[in-house]
Short mmCIF file of C-alpha atoms and ligand atoms in Angstrom, two decimals:
data_model
loop_
_atom_site.label_atom_id
_atom_site.label_comp_id
_atom_site.label_asym_id
_atom_site.label_seq_id
_atom_site.Cartn_x
_atom_site.Cartn_y
_atom_site.Cartn_z
CA UNK A 28 0.09 -0.18 0.60
CA UNK A 29 1.50 3.34 -0.29
CA UNK A 30 2.27 6.30 1.28
CA UNK A 31 -0.54 6.50 4.48
CA UNK A 32 0.31 9.92 5.91
CA UNK A 33 -2.67 11.22 4.95
CA UNK A 34 -5.99 11.38 6.69
CA UNK A 35 -9.83 11.75 6.84
CA UNK A 36 -11.79 12.49 9.55
CA UNK A 37 -15.48 11.06 9.85
CA UNK A 38 -17.20 13.36 12.31
CA UNK A 39 -20.34 11.22 13.89
CA UNK A 40 -21.86 12.66 17.16
CA UNK A 41 -19.37 13.85 19.09
CA UNK A 42 -16.91 11.26 17.99
CA UNK A 43 -14.59 11.68 15.44
CA UNK A 44 -12.75 8.94 13.04
CA UNK A 45 -9.25 8.88 11.16
CA UNK A 46 -9.36 7.22 8.20
CA UNK A 47 -6.37 6.61 6.24
CA UNK A 48 -5.91 7.86 2.48
CA UNK A 49 -4.19 6.45 -0.14
CA UNK A 50 -2.23 8.30 -3.63
CA UNK A 51 -2.14 6.28 -6.28
CA UNK A 52 -0.24 5.87 -9.04
CA UNK A 53 -2.84 7.52 -11.31
CA UNK A 54 -6.17 8.35 -10.22
CA UNK A 55 -8.18 9.57 -7.32
CA UNK A 56 -7.04 9.25 -4.18
CA UNK A 57 -9.24 6.35 -2.01
CA UNK A 58 -10.31 6.50 1.70
CA UNK A 59 -9.71 3.31 3.71
CA UNK A 60 -13.00 2.80 5.41
CA UNK A 61 -11.80 -1.00 6.56
CA UNK A 62 -11.89 -0.65 10.11
CA UNK A 63 -15.18 2.01 9.98
CA UNK A 64 -17.51 -0.32 11.01
CA UNK A 65 -15.64 -1.75 13.74
CA UNK A 66 -14.56 1.59 15.06
CA UNK A 67 -17.78 3.71 14.21
CA UNK A 68 -20.71 0.95 13.83
CA UNK A 69 -21.81 2.48 10.44
CA UNK A 70 -21.86 1.00 7.22
CA UNK A 71 -21.37 3.42 3.70
CA UNK A 72 -23.78 2.89 1.34
CA UNK A 73 -23.02 2.53 -2.49
CA UNK A 74 -25.29 0.45 -4.48
CA UNK A 75 -23.28 0.82 -8.27
CA UNK A 76 -20.24 1.05 -6.54
CA UNK A 77 -20.04 4.55 -8.25
CA UNK A 78 -17.14 5.74 -5.56
CA UNK A 79 -16.09 2.67 -4.02
CA UNK A 80 -12.44 0.72 -4.90
CA UNK A 81 -13.03 -2.51 -4.91
CA UNK A 82 -9.46 -3.67 -5.03
CA UNK A 83 -5.79 -2.56 -5.62
CA UNK A 84 -4.72 -3.63 -9.39
CA UNK A 85 -2.21 -2.81 -11.77
CA UNK A 86 -3.48 -4.12 -14.78
CA UNK A 87 -5.82 -1.07 -16.55
CA UNK A 88 -6.25 2.49 -15.63
CA UNK A 89 -8.67 4.70 -16.97
CA UNK A 90 -9.09 8.49 -16.43
CA UNK A 91 -12.94 8.77 -17.84
CA UNK A 92 -12.53 12.97 -18.08
CA UNK A 93 -9.72 12.69 -20.37
CA UNK A 94 -11.05 9.51 -22.49
CA UNK A 95 -7.74 7.45 -21.43
CA UNK A 96 -7.36 4.13 -21.31
CA UNK A 97 -4.22 2.59 -20.41
CA UNK A 98 -3.28 -1.36 -20.25
CA UNK A 99 -0.45 -1.51 -17.85
CA UNK A 100 0.56 2.10 -18.66
CA UNK A 101 0.10 1.71 -22.98
CA UNK A 102 -2.52 3.65 -24.20
CA UNK A 103 -5.60 1.77 -26.04
CA UNK A 104 -4.74 3.94 -29.48
CA UNK A 105 -0.98 3.25 -30.14
CA UNK A 106 -1.76 -0.77 -28.96
CA UNK A 107 -4.95 -1.08 -31.30
CA UNK A 108 -2.50 0.93 -33.88
CA UNK A 109 0.86 -1.08 -33.38
CA UNK A 110 0.13 -4.08 -31.34
CA UNK A 111 -1.79 -7.33 -31.94
CA UNK A 112 -4.35 -9.25 -29.84
CA UNK A 113 -2.44 -12.15 -28.34
CA UNK A 114 0.94 -9.52 -27.71
CA UNK A 115 -2.00 -7.17 -25.44
CA UNK A 116 -2.67 -10.73 -23.57
CA UNK A 117 0.89 -10.96 -22.79
CA UNK A 118 0.46 -7.76 -21.45
CA UNK A 119 -2.36 -8.07 -19.47
CA UNK A 120 -0.85 -11.27 -18.01
CA UNK A 121 2.34 -10.59 -17.49
CA UNK A 122 2.85 -6.71 -17.10
CA UNK A 123 5.65 -6.17 -19.52
CA UNK A 124 5.63 -6.50 -23.72
CA UNK A 125 7.01 -9.49 -24.34
CA UNK A 126 10.61 -9.74 -26.69
CA UNK A 127 10.32 -11.72 -29.96
CA UNK A 128 11.14 -14.81 -28.51
CA UNK A 129 8.69 -14.84 -25.75
CA UNK A 130 5.92 -13.49 -27.84
CA UNK A 131 6.88 -16.44 -30.18
CA UNK A 132 6.37 -18.85 -26.97
CA UNK A 133 3.21 -17.73 -25.67
CA UNK A 134 1.68 -17.71 -29.43
CA UNK A 135 2.81 -21.58 -29.81
CA UNK A 136 1.48 -22.35 -26.75
CA UNK A 137 -2.09 -20.69 -27.12
CA UNK A 138 -1.96 -21.92 -30.92
CA UNK A 139 -1.83 -25.62 -28.96
CA UNK A 140 -4.66 -25.11 -27.14
CA UNK A 141 -7.10 -24.42 -29.27
CA UNK A 142 -9.06 -27.66 -29.75
CA UNK A 143 -11.50 -28.87 -26.89
CA UNK A 144 -11.86 -31.72 -25.83
CA UNK A 145 -13.93 -34.33 -28.43
CA UNK A 146 -16.39 -35.00 -25.34
CA UNK A 147 -17.61 -31.53 -25.04
CA UNK A 148 -18.66 -31.36 -28.51
CA UNK A 149 -21.67 -33.53 -26.64
CA UNK A 150 -22.75 -30.44 -24.37
CA UNK A 151 -23.32 -28.51 -27.79
CA UNK A 152 -25.88 -31.05 -28.70
CA UNK A 153 -28.19 -30.73 -25.83
CA UNK A 154 -28.72 -27.30 -26.24
CA UNK A 155 -31.94 -26.54 -28.70
CA UNK A 156 -30.28 -25.20 -32.27
CA UNK A 157 -32.01 -21.47 -30.98
CA UNK A 158 -30.39 -21.18 -27.96
CA UNK A 159 -29.15 -17.38 -27.93
CA UNK A 160 -24.93 -18.41 -28.31
CA UNK A 161 -24.35 -16.47 -24.98
CA UNK A 162 -26.33 -19.14 -23.11
CA UNK A 163 -24.63 -21.66 -24.99
CA UNK A 164 -21.15 -20.20 -23.73
CA UNK A 165 -21.94 -19.84 -20.35
CA UNK A 166 -22.69 -23.57 -20.20
CA UNK A 167 -20.12 -25.18 -21.94
CA UNK A 168 -16.76 -22.46 -20.25
CA UNK A 169 -18.61 -23.77 -16.53
CA UNK A 170 -18.40 -27.40 -18.07
CA UNK A 171 -15.02 -26.81 -18.63
CA UNK A 172 -14.42 -27.62 -15.08
CA UNK A 173 -16.21 -31.04 -15.47
CA UNK A 174 -13.13 -31.60 -17.86
CA UNK A 175 -9.92 -30.51 -17.14
CA UNK A 176 -9.53 -31.07 -13.61
CA UNK A 177 -5.58 -30.72 -14.00
CA UNK A 178 -6.09 -26.99 -13.97
CA UNK A 179 -8.70 -26.15 -11.34
CA UNK A 180 -6.65 -25.96 -8.44
CA UNK A 181 -6.15 -22.07 -7.95
CA UNK A 182 -3.34 -23.03 -5.54
CA UNK A 183 -0.60 -24.28 -7.83
CA UNK A 184 0.70 -21.80 -9.76
CA UNK A 185 0.70 -24.13 -12.82
CA UNK A 186 -2.91 -25.27 -12.36
CA UNK A 187 -3.29 -21.25 -12.45
CA UNK A 188 -0.96 -20.79 -15.73
CA UNK A 189 -2.79 -23.86 -17.99
CA UNK A 190 -6.20 -22.55 -17.22
CA UNK A 191 -5.31 -19.07 -18.19
CA UNK A 192 -3.80 -20.47 -21.50
CA UNK A 193 -6.36 -22.68 -21.95
CA UNK A 194 -9.54 -20.55 -21.52
CA UNK A 195 -7.77 -17.39 -23.86
CA UNK A 196 -7.04 -20.35 -26.50
CA UNK A 197 -10.12 -22.09 -26.59
CA UNK A 198 -12.77 -19.61 -26.25
CA UNK A 199 -12.91 -18.48 -29.84
CA UNK A 200 -13.37 -22.22 -30.24
CA UNK A 201 -16.29 -22.46 -28.20
CA UNK A 202 -17.75 -19.30 -29.48
CA UNK A 203 -17.82 -20.41 -33.47
CA UNK A 204 -18.77 -23.81 -32.09
CA UNK A 205 -22.22 -22.24 -30.62
CA UNK A 206 -22.70 -20.03 -33.63
CA UNK A 207 -21.97 -23.01 -36.33
CA UNK A 208 -24.24 -25.10 -34.15
CA UNK A 209 -27.27 -22.26 -34.36
CA UNK A 210 -26.99 -22.01 -37.70
CA UNK A 211 -26.90 -25.87 -38.27
CA UNK A 212 -23.57 -26.05 -39.62
CA UNK A 213 -20.81 -28.66 -38.84
CA UNK A 214 -17.91 -27.13 -36.26
CA UNK A 215 -14.66 -26.79 -37.95
CA UNK A 216 -11.84 -27.64 -35.98
CA UNK A 217 -9.05 -24.89 -35.56
CA UNK A 218 -5.97 -24.43 -37.48
CA UNK A 219 -2.73 -23.99 -36.34
CA UNK A 220 -1.15 -22.36 -39.60
CA UNK A 221 -3.91 -19.54 -38.73
CA UNK A 222 -3.07 -16.51 -36.14
CA UNK A 223 -5.77 -15.84 -33.58
CA UNK A 224 -8.22 -13.40 -35.15
CA UNK A 225 -8.42 -15.56 -38.64
CA UNK A 226 -8.59 -18.63 -37.11
CA UNK A 227 -12.05 -17.44 -35.32
CA UNK A 228 -12.71 -16.06 -38.77
CA UNK A 229 -12.26 -19.76 -40.34
CA UNK A 230 -14.04 -21.56 -37.43
CA UNK A 231 -16.86 -19.00 -37.89
CA UNK A 232 -16.91 -18.79 -41.62
CA UNK A 233 -15.62 -21.99 -43.26
CA UNK A 234 -17.77 -24.98 -44.08
CA UNK A 235 -16.40 -28.40 -45.29
CA UNK A 236 -17.73 -27.97 -48.68
CA UNK A 237 -15.18 -25.53 -49.83
CA UNK A 238 -11.89 -23.54 -48.95
CA UNK A 239 -12.36 -20.47 -47.66
CA UNK A 240 -10.11 -17.78 -47.63
CA UNK A 241 -9.45 -15.53 -44.39
CA UNK A 242 -9.45 -11.68 -45.78
CA UNK A 243 -6.38 -10.31 -43.99
CA UNK A 244 -8.49 -6.58 -43.39
CA UNK A 245 -11.02 -8.26 -41.75
CA UNK A 246 -8.64 -10.50 -40.00
CA UNK A 247 -6.91 -7.27 -38.76
CA UNK A 248 -10.47 -5.72 -38.05
CA UNK A 249 -11.12 -8.56 -36.05
CA UNK A 250 -8.00 -8.72 -34.33
CA UNK A 251 -8.72 -4.92 -33.34
CA UNK A 252 -12.09 -5.78 -31.52
CA UNK A 253 -10.30 -8.40 -29.76
CA UNK A 254 -7.88 -5.43 -28.42
CA UNK A 255 -10.20 -3.07 -28.02
CA UNK A 256 -12.59 -5.29 -25.61
CA UNK A 257 -9.09 -6.82 -23.83
CA UNK A 258 -9.39 -5.86 -20.05
CA UNK A 259 -11.69 -2.15 -18.69
CA UNK A 260 -10.87 -2.11 -15.17
CA UNK A 261 -13.67 -2.85 -12.39
CA UNK A 262 -16.18 -3.42 -14.92
CA UNK A 263 -19.41 -5.63 -13.86
CA UNK A 264 -18.22 -8.71 -15.24
CA UNK A 265 -14.83 -8.56 -13.93
CA UNK A 266 -16.59 -7.75 -10.44
CA UNK A 267 -18.47 -10.26 -11.07
CA UNK A 268 -15.34 -12.71 -11.79
CA UNK A 269 -13.37 -11.85 -8.63
CA UNK A 270 -16.46 -12.10 -6.61
CA UNK A 271 -16.47 -15.49 -7.86
CA UNK A 272 -12.57 -16.09 -7.35
CA UNK A 273 -12.92 -14.94 -3.64
CA UNK A 274 -14.70 -17.53 -2.77
CA UNK A 275 -12.07 -19.76 -4.06
CA UNK A 276 -14.34 -21.40 -7.39
CA UNK A 277 -12.03 -22.66 -10.05
CA UNK A 278 -11.05 -20.74 -12.62
CA UNK A 279 -13.77 -22.35 -15.57
CA UNK A 280 -16.85 -21.52 -12.84
CA UNK A 281 -15.51 -17.88 -12.53
CA UNK A 282 -15.62 -17.13 -15.98
CA UNK A 283 -19.03 -18.70 -16.92
CA UNK A 284 -20.13 -15.67 -14.37
CA UNK A 285 -18.37 -13.32 -16.11
CA UNK A 286 -19.89 -14.10 -19.61
CA UNK A 287 -23.08 -14.57 -17.62
CA UNK A 288 -23.31 -10.91 -16.40
CA UNK A 289 -21.34 -9.80 -19.64
CA UNK A 290 -24.70 -10.84 -21.01
CA UNK A 291 -26.73 -7.97 -19.72
CA UNK A 292 -27.46 -5.34 -22.30
CA UNK A 293 -26.49 -3.16 -20.09
CA UNK A 294 -23.00 -3.79 -20.21
CA UNK A 295 -21.34 -6.33 -23.11
CA UNK A 296 -24.98 -7.00 -24.62
CA UNK A 297 -25.42 -3.76 -25.07
CA UNK A 298 -23.70 -3.87 -29.10
CA UNK A 299 -26.49 -6.69 -30.04
CA UNK A 300 -28.85 -3.89 -27.98
CA UNK A 301 -27.61 -1.07 -30.42
CA UNK A 302 -27.57 -2.65 -33.31
CA UNK A 303 -31.40 -4.23 -32.87
CA UNK A 304 -32.07 -0.43 -31.89
CA UNK A 305 -30.68 1.23 -35.44
CA UNK A 306 -32.35 -1.33 -37.10
CA UNK A 307 -35.77 -0.63 -35.10
CA UNK A 308 -34.94 3.20 -36.11
CA UNK A 309 -34.47 1.90 -39.54
CA UNK A 310 -34.11 5.46 -41.18
CA UNK A 311 -32.65 8.67 -40.02
CA UNK A 312 -35.64 10.41 -40.52
CA UNK A 313 -37.28 8.79 -37.47
CA UNK A 314 -33.37 9.87 -35.40
CA UNK A 315 -35.90 12.86 -33.41
CA UNK A 316 -38.67 10.25 -32.32
CA UNK A 317 -35.78 8.00 -30.63
CA UNK A 318 -34.13 11.02 -28.94
CA UNK A 319 -36.72 11.95 -27.65
CA UNK A 320 -37.69 9.01 -26.13
CA UNK A 321 -34.35 8.81 -24.47
CA UNK A 322 -34.95 12.02 -23.00
CA UNK A 323 -38.25 11.03 -21.59
CA UNK A 324 -38.37 10.36 -18.25
CA UNK A 325 -41.77 8.54 -18.18
CA UNK A 326 -40.16 6.19 -21.34
CA UNK A 327 -38.01 3.72 -19.88
CA UNK A 328 -36.10 3.34 -23.42
CA UNK A 329 -32.34 4.69 -23.76
CA UNK A 330 -29.88 4.65 -26.62
CA UNK A 331 -27.96 1.72 -27.02
CA UNK A 332 -24.43 2.25 -27.58
CA UNK A 333 -24.27 5.90 -25.58
CA UNK A 334 -23.09 6.73 -21.94
CA UNK A 335 -21.11 5.02 -20.04
CA UNK A 336 -20.35 4.95 -16.28
CA UNK A 337 -16.56 6.37 -16.55
CA UNK A 338 -16.15 7.74 -19.45
CA UNK A 339 -17.31 11.50 -19.32
CA UNK A 340 -15.96 12.73 -22.55
CA UNK A 341 -15.84 9.77 -25.53
CA UNK A 342 -14.65 6.16 -24.74
CA UNK A 343 -11.41 6.02 -26.55
CA UNK A 344 -12.13 2.72 -27.53
CA UNK A 345 -15.04 3.93 -30.03
CA UNK A 346 -12.96 6.17 -31.80
CA UNK A 347 -10.68 3.72 -32.46
CA UNK A 348 -13.54 1.40 -33.43
CA UNK A 349 -15.13 3.53 -35.69
CA UNK A 350 -12.13 4.08 -37.99
CA UNK A 351 -12.41 0.48 -38.24
CA UNK A 352 -16.28 0.55 -39.19
CA UNK A 353 -15.11 2.57 -42.36
CA UNK A 354 -12.34 0.28 -43.98
CA UNK A 355 -14.68 -3.00 -43.01
CA UNK A 356 -17.46 -1.32 -44.71
CA UNK A 357 -15.63 -0.45 -47.97
CA UNK A 358 -13.97 -3.52 -47.96
CA UNK A 359 -17.56 -5.30 -48.03
CA UNK A 360 -18.37 -2.63 -50.31
CA UNK A 361 -21.71 -1.89 -47.96
CA UNK A 362 -20.06 1.87 -47.00
CA UNK A 363 -23.59 2.83 -48.00
CA UNK A 364 -24.90 0.35 -45.40
CA UNK A 365 -28.04 2.19 -44.10
CA UNK A 366 -27.43 1.03 -40.62
CA UNK A 367 -24.65 2.88 -40.72
CA UNK A 368 -25.57 5.98 -42.09
CA UNK A 369 -28.64 6.17 -39.44
CA UNK A 370 -25.57 5.33 -36.29
CA UNK A 371 -23.53 8.31 -38.23
CA UNK A 372 -26.63 10.91 -38.24
CA UNK A 373 -27.36 9.37 -34.43
CA UNK A 374 -24.23 9.85 -33.28
CA UNK A 375 -24.51 13.09 -34.90
CA UNK A 376 -28.21 13.79 -33.18
CA UNK A 377 -27.21 12.67 -30.03
CA UNK A 378 -24.19 15.02 -29.81
CA UNK A 379 -25.90 18.13 -30.64
CA UNK A 380 -28.38 17.44 -28.11
CA UNK A 381 -28.05 19.78 -24.80
CA UNK A 382 -29.95 16.73 -22.86
CA UNK A 383 -26.98 14.07 -23.76
CA UNK A 384 -23.81 17.16 -23.82
CA UNK A 385 -25.54 17.60 -20.58
CA UNK A 386 -25.64 13.81 -19.32
CA UNK A 387 -22.57 13.25 -20.84
CA UNK A 388 -23.22 10.48 -22.87
CA UNK A 389 -21.68 9.84 -26.20
CA UNK A 390 -21.20 6.62 -28.52
CA UNK A 391 -19.19 3.82 -26.48
CA UNK A 392 -17.21 0.86 -27.36
CA UNK A 393 -20.29 -0.99 -28.46
CA UNK A 394 -22.20 1.40 -31.04
CA UNK A 395 -19.93 0.77 -33.75
CA UNK A 396 -18.32 -2.64 -33.23
CA UNK A 397 -22.01 -4.01 -33.94
CA UNK A 398 -21.91 -2.25 -37.64
CA UNK A 399 -18.69 -3.40 -38.40
CA UNK A 400 -19.23 -6.95 -36.97
CA UNK A 401 -22.64 -7.28 -39.38
CA UNK A 402 -20.70 -6.65 -41.89
CA UNK A 403 -18.16 -9.53 -41.31
CA UNK A 404 -21.56 -11.69 -41.81
CA UNK A 405 -22.12 -12.10 -38.01
CA UNK A 406 -25.78 -12.05 -36.78
CA UNK A 407 -26.31 -9.86 -33.77
CA UNK A 408 -26.48 -12.92 -31.42
CA UNK A 409 -23.05 -13.16 -32.32
CA UNK A 410 -22.27 -9.65 -30.97
CA UNK A 411 -21.39 -10.32 -27.23
CA UNK A 412 -19.74 -13.64 -27.51
CA UNK A 413 -17.55 -11.86 -29.53
CA UNK A 414 -16.79 -9.83 -26.74
CA UNK A 415 -16.97 -12.52 -24.24
CA UNK A 416 -14.27 -13.86 -26.06
CA UNK A 417 -12.30 -10.77 -26.19
CA UNK A 418 -12.78 -10.20 -22.44
CA UNK A 419 -11.83 -13.55 -21.53
CA UNK A 420 -8.13 -12.66 -20.45
CA UNK A 421 -8.97 -9.66 -19.05
CA UNK A 422 -10.61 -11.44 -16.59
CA UNK A 423 -8.19 -13.85 -16.13
CA UNK A 424 -5.73 -11.45 -15.62
CA UNK A 425 -7.58 -9.71 -12.49
CA UNK A 426 -8.97 -13.33 -11.32
CA UNK A 427 -4.86 -14.10 -11.29
CA UNK A 428 -4.05 -10.76 -10.08
CA UNK A 429 -6.12 -11.15 -7.01
CA UNK A 430 -5.31 -14.66 -6.35
CA UNK A 431 -1.71 -13.25 -5.88
CA UNK A 432 -2.90 -10.37 -3.41
CA UNK A 433 -2.12 -11.14 0.47
CA UNK A 434 -5.02 -9.01 1.10
CA UNK A 435 -7.63 -11.29 -0.50
CA UNK A 436 -10.61 -12.14 1.25
CA UNK A 437 -14.06 -13.20 0.68
CA UNK A 438 -16.14 -10.67 -1.11
CA UNK A 439 -19.46 -9.75 1.36
CA UNK A 440 -20.68 -6.93 1.10
CA UNK A 441 -23.65 -5.88 3.80
CA UNK A 442 -27.13 -3.23 3.13
CA UNK A 443 -29.06 -0.84 4.67
CA UNK A 444 -31.95 -3.25 5.98
CA UNK A 445 -35.62 -1.73 4.99
CA UNK A 446 -37.37 -4.52 5.47
CA UNK A 447 -39.36 -5.60 9.02
CA UNK A 448 -38.27 -5.71 12.45
CA UNK A 449 -38.07 -8.88 14.69
CA UNK A 450 -42.19 -9.95 14.52
CA UNK A 451 -43.65 -13.68 16.28
CA UNK A 452 -45.24 -15.91 13.82
CA UNK A 453 -48.90 -16.11 13.35
CA UNK A 454 -51.17 -19.11 12.71
CA UNK A 455 -52.86 -19.49 9.83
CA UNK A 456 -56.37 -19.53 12.00
CA UNK A 457 -55.19 -16.36 13.71
CA UNK A 458 -54.15 -14.61 10.61
C1 SDX B 530 -19.82 -1.55 -21.33
O1 SDX B 530 -18.38 -0.93 -17.17
C2 SDX B 530 -17.43 -0.87 -17.86
O2 SDX B 530 -16.73 -0.62 -18.23
C3 SDX B 530 -18.59 -1.60 -19.50
C4 SDX B 530 -18.12 -1.77 -20.30
C5 SDX B 530 -16.64 -2.54 -20.56
O3 SDX B 530 -15.62 -2.62 -21.79
O4 SDX B 530 -16.39 -3.29 -19.87
O5 SDX B 530 -17.06 -0.27 -21.06
C6 SDX B 530 -18.79 -1.80 -21.35
O6 SDX B 530 -21.04 -2.22 -21.12
C7 SDX B 530 -20.08 0.24 -22.08
C8 SDX B 530 -21.67 0.53 -21.68
C9 SDX B 530 -22.54 -0.31 -22.49
N1 SDX B 530 -24.04 -0.41 -22.03
C10 SDX B 530 -24.74 0.44 -22.96
O7 SDX B 530 -24.15 1.24 -24.16
C11 SDX B 530 -26.49 0.66 -22.96
C12 SDX B 530 -26.78 2.32 -22.15
N2 SDX B 530 -25.80 2.51 -21.94
C13 SDX B 530 -26.52 2.91 -20.01
O8 SDX B 530 -27.52 1.74 -19.63
C14 SDX B 530 -25.68 3.53 -19.89
O9 SDX B 530 -25.06 4.92 -19.93
C15 SDX B 530 -24.71 2.76 -18.62
C16 SDX B 530 -25.05 1.48 -18.29
C17 SDX B 530 -23.73 2.33 -19.56
C18 SDX B 530 -23.89 3.77 -17.32
O10 SDX B 530 -25.08 4.09 -16.83
P1 SDX B 530 -24.57 4.68 -14.77
O11 SDX B 530 -22.99 4.97 -15.19
O12 SDX B 530 -25.20 3.87 -13.81
O13 SDX B 530 -25.97 5.85 -15.23
P2 SDX B 530 -26.87 6.59 -15.21
O14 SDX B 530 -27.84 4.74 -15.57
O15 SDX B 530 -27.06 6.60 -13.79
O16 SDX B 530 -27.63 7.50 -16.06
C19 SDX B 530 -26.63 8.99 -15.61
C20 SDX B 530 -28.08 9.70 -16.36
C21 SDX B 530 -29.61 8.85 -16.19
O17 SDX B 530 -30.52 10.44 -16.29
P3 SDX B 530 -30.95 10.81 -14.92
O18 SDX B 530 -31.88 9.68 -14.07
O19 SDX B 530 -29.95 11.30 -14.15
O20 SDX B 530 -31.95 11.81 -15.07
O21 SDX B 530 -27.74 9.37 -18.17
C22 SDX B 530 -29.11 9.15 -18.31
C23 SDX B 530 -29.90 8.11 -17.49
O22 SDX B 530 -31.50 8.30 -17.65
N3 SDX B 530 -28.29 7.81 -19.38
C24 SDX B 530 -29.16 7.96 -20.40
C25 SDX B 530 -28.36 6.89 -20.88
N4 SDX B 530 -27.43 6.14 -20.49
C26 SDX B 530 -27.52 7.31 -19.17
N5 SDX B 530 -30.51 8.51 -21.51
C27 SDX B 530 -30.48 7.61 -22.49
N6 SDX B 530 -29.57 7.09 -22.88
C28 SDX B 530 -28.34 6.04 -22.46
N7 SDX B 530 -27.78 5.47 -23.68
#
């Protein structure tokens, strides 16, 4: 823990309490309230964790006002431009940019873990064909703990390492199999001669009946989408993984919990919800109607792909994603895609509207990712599985960091109880 010379004084009635203040390497100071309940007999109250630091971390830093996102100190726009996903995975996992030999070894290790146990194919066949791929992924990833017993002991560093590699390597295979199963096509095995992103596209779009050549521009755009979604500090799904891990649950169970949380439309499910919203809006002339609905307090409708708990000016990932969207749509000859036209008009209309400026609402990472994925040929149901695939390295890196933290305790929040106080049971004949 950093310098603890600063303190905050909390006064309750006639009593005062000195609470240590820690200064981070970047971001706001934090007040240590761990002893508050034992000293003052009170809880703090922060249901959405808007003002709560739940852990120490050295992995990702976000400055919401500056629109800054750093992975181990490196800005996301530089990583998206100059690095590639597996190198970013190494950086997130080990904390530094690898030498060429280290990267080559890491990529070889991941490549050699991409197949799943053949028996696991039966899991897919137990689902309905029209099951949402996220439901399949939650089930199959959780079931990995029923197969990979030699990498579930969280107290064994080697088993933690193997589990990390297996999850990063197998997630694209599982996501592609979920997709193939949903469209009634045969599974396509991973190929060791393809890089991570090309392999995923091949497993999704190749068919036994003909050769499938992965377009390098699409593979680069896919890799960039993976990189832009790799990690994002203590977001809802990462916090879910940390909380599950704090009980000692095995890595596959923890990641399955993260996938389940990510699925929600307020979180990773927003890319699917955003594209469905753009399709519902249809043409730019209907944008004012939806802007009005988003501003109407009596209408639960929200502009999907807009707003963020932390970013209050712009999401740096959306900026990069927007450039990729233009590249992919031009390549696919759909630069005149009506959905993209509606998206760009909606973005302009929202950014020009005082309501959104005042609420600091602007496109987030999910606003353009869906447009790219649709242009690549993915159905909307595959958008969040791609996000889950990308975020696996972030979940795993944060999981490893928490297990190595000597301060780690089981997460167990308290509550502001608003229910009935003690009362006696009433027999049914007296009610
Ligand atoms: C991701 O945390 C992460 O880092 C997540 C993520 C990651 O990489 O892990 O970045 C990925 O989840 C991105 C966010 C994707 N979700 C969406 O696009 C769904 C639409 N956005 C919202 O639901 C919302 O903006 C959240 C959930 C993203 C953030 O919600 P907050 O921070 O809890 O803010 P809030 O709900 O308290 O809203 C503040 C105000 C409210 O108005 P008031 O009650 O103050 O009058 O802004 C309004 C909201 O009604 N508002 C919106 C809005 N988002 C917030 N109004 C219209 N449209 C929206 N999208």
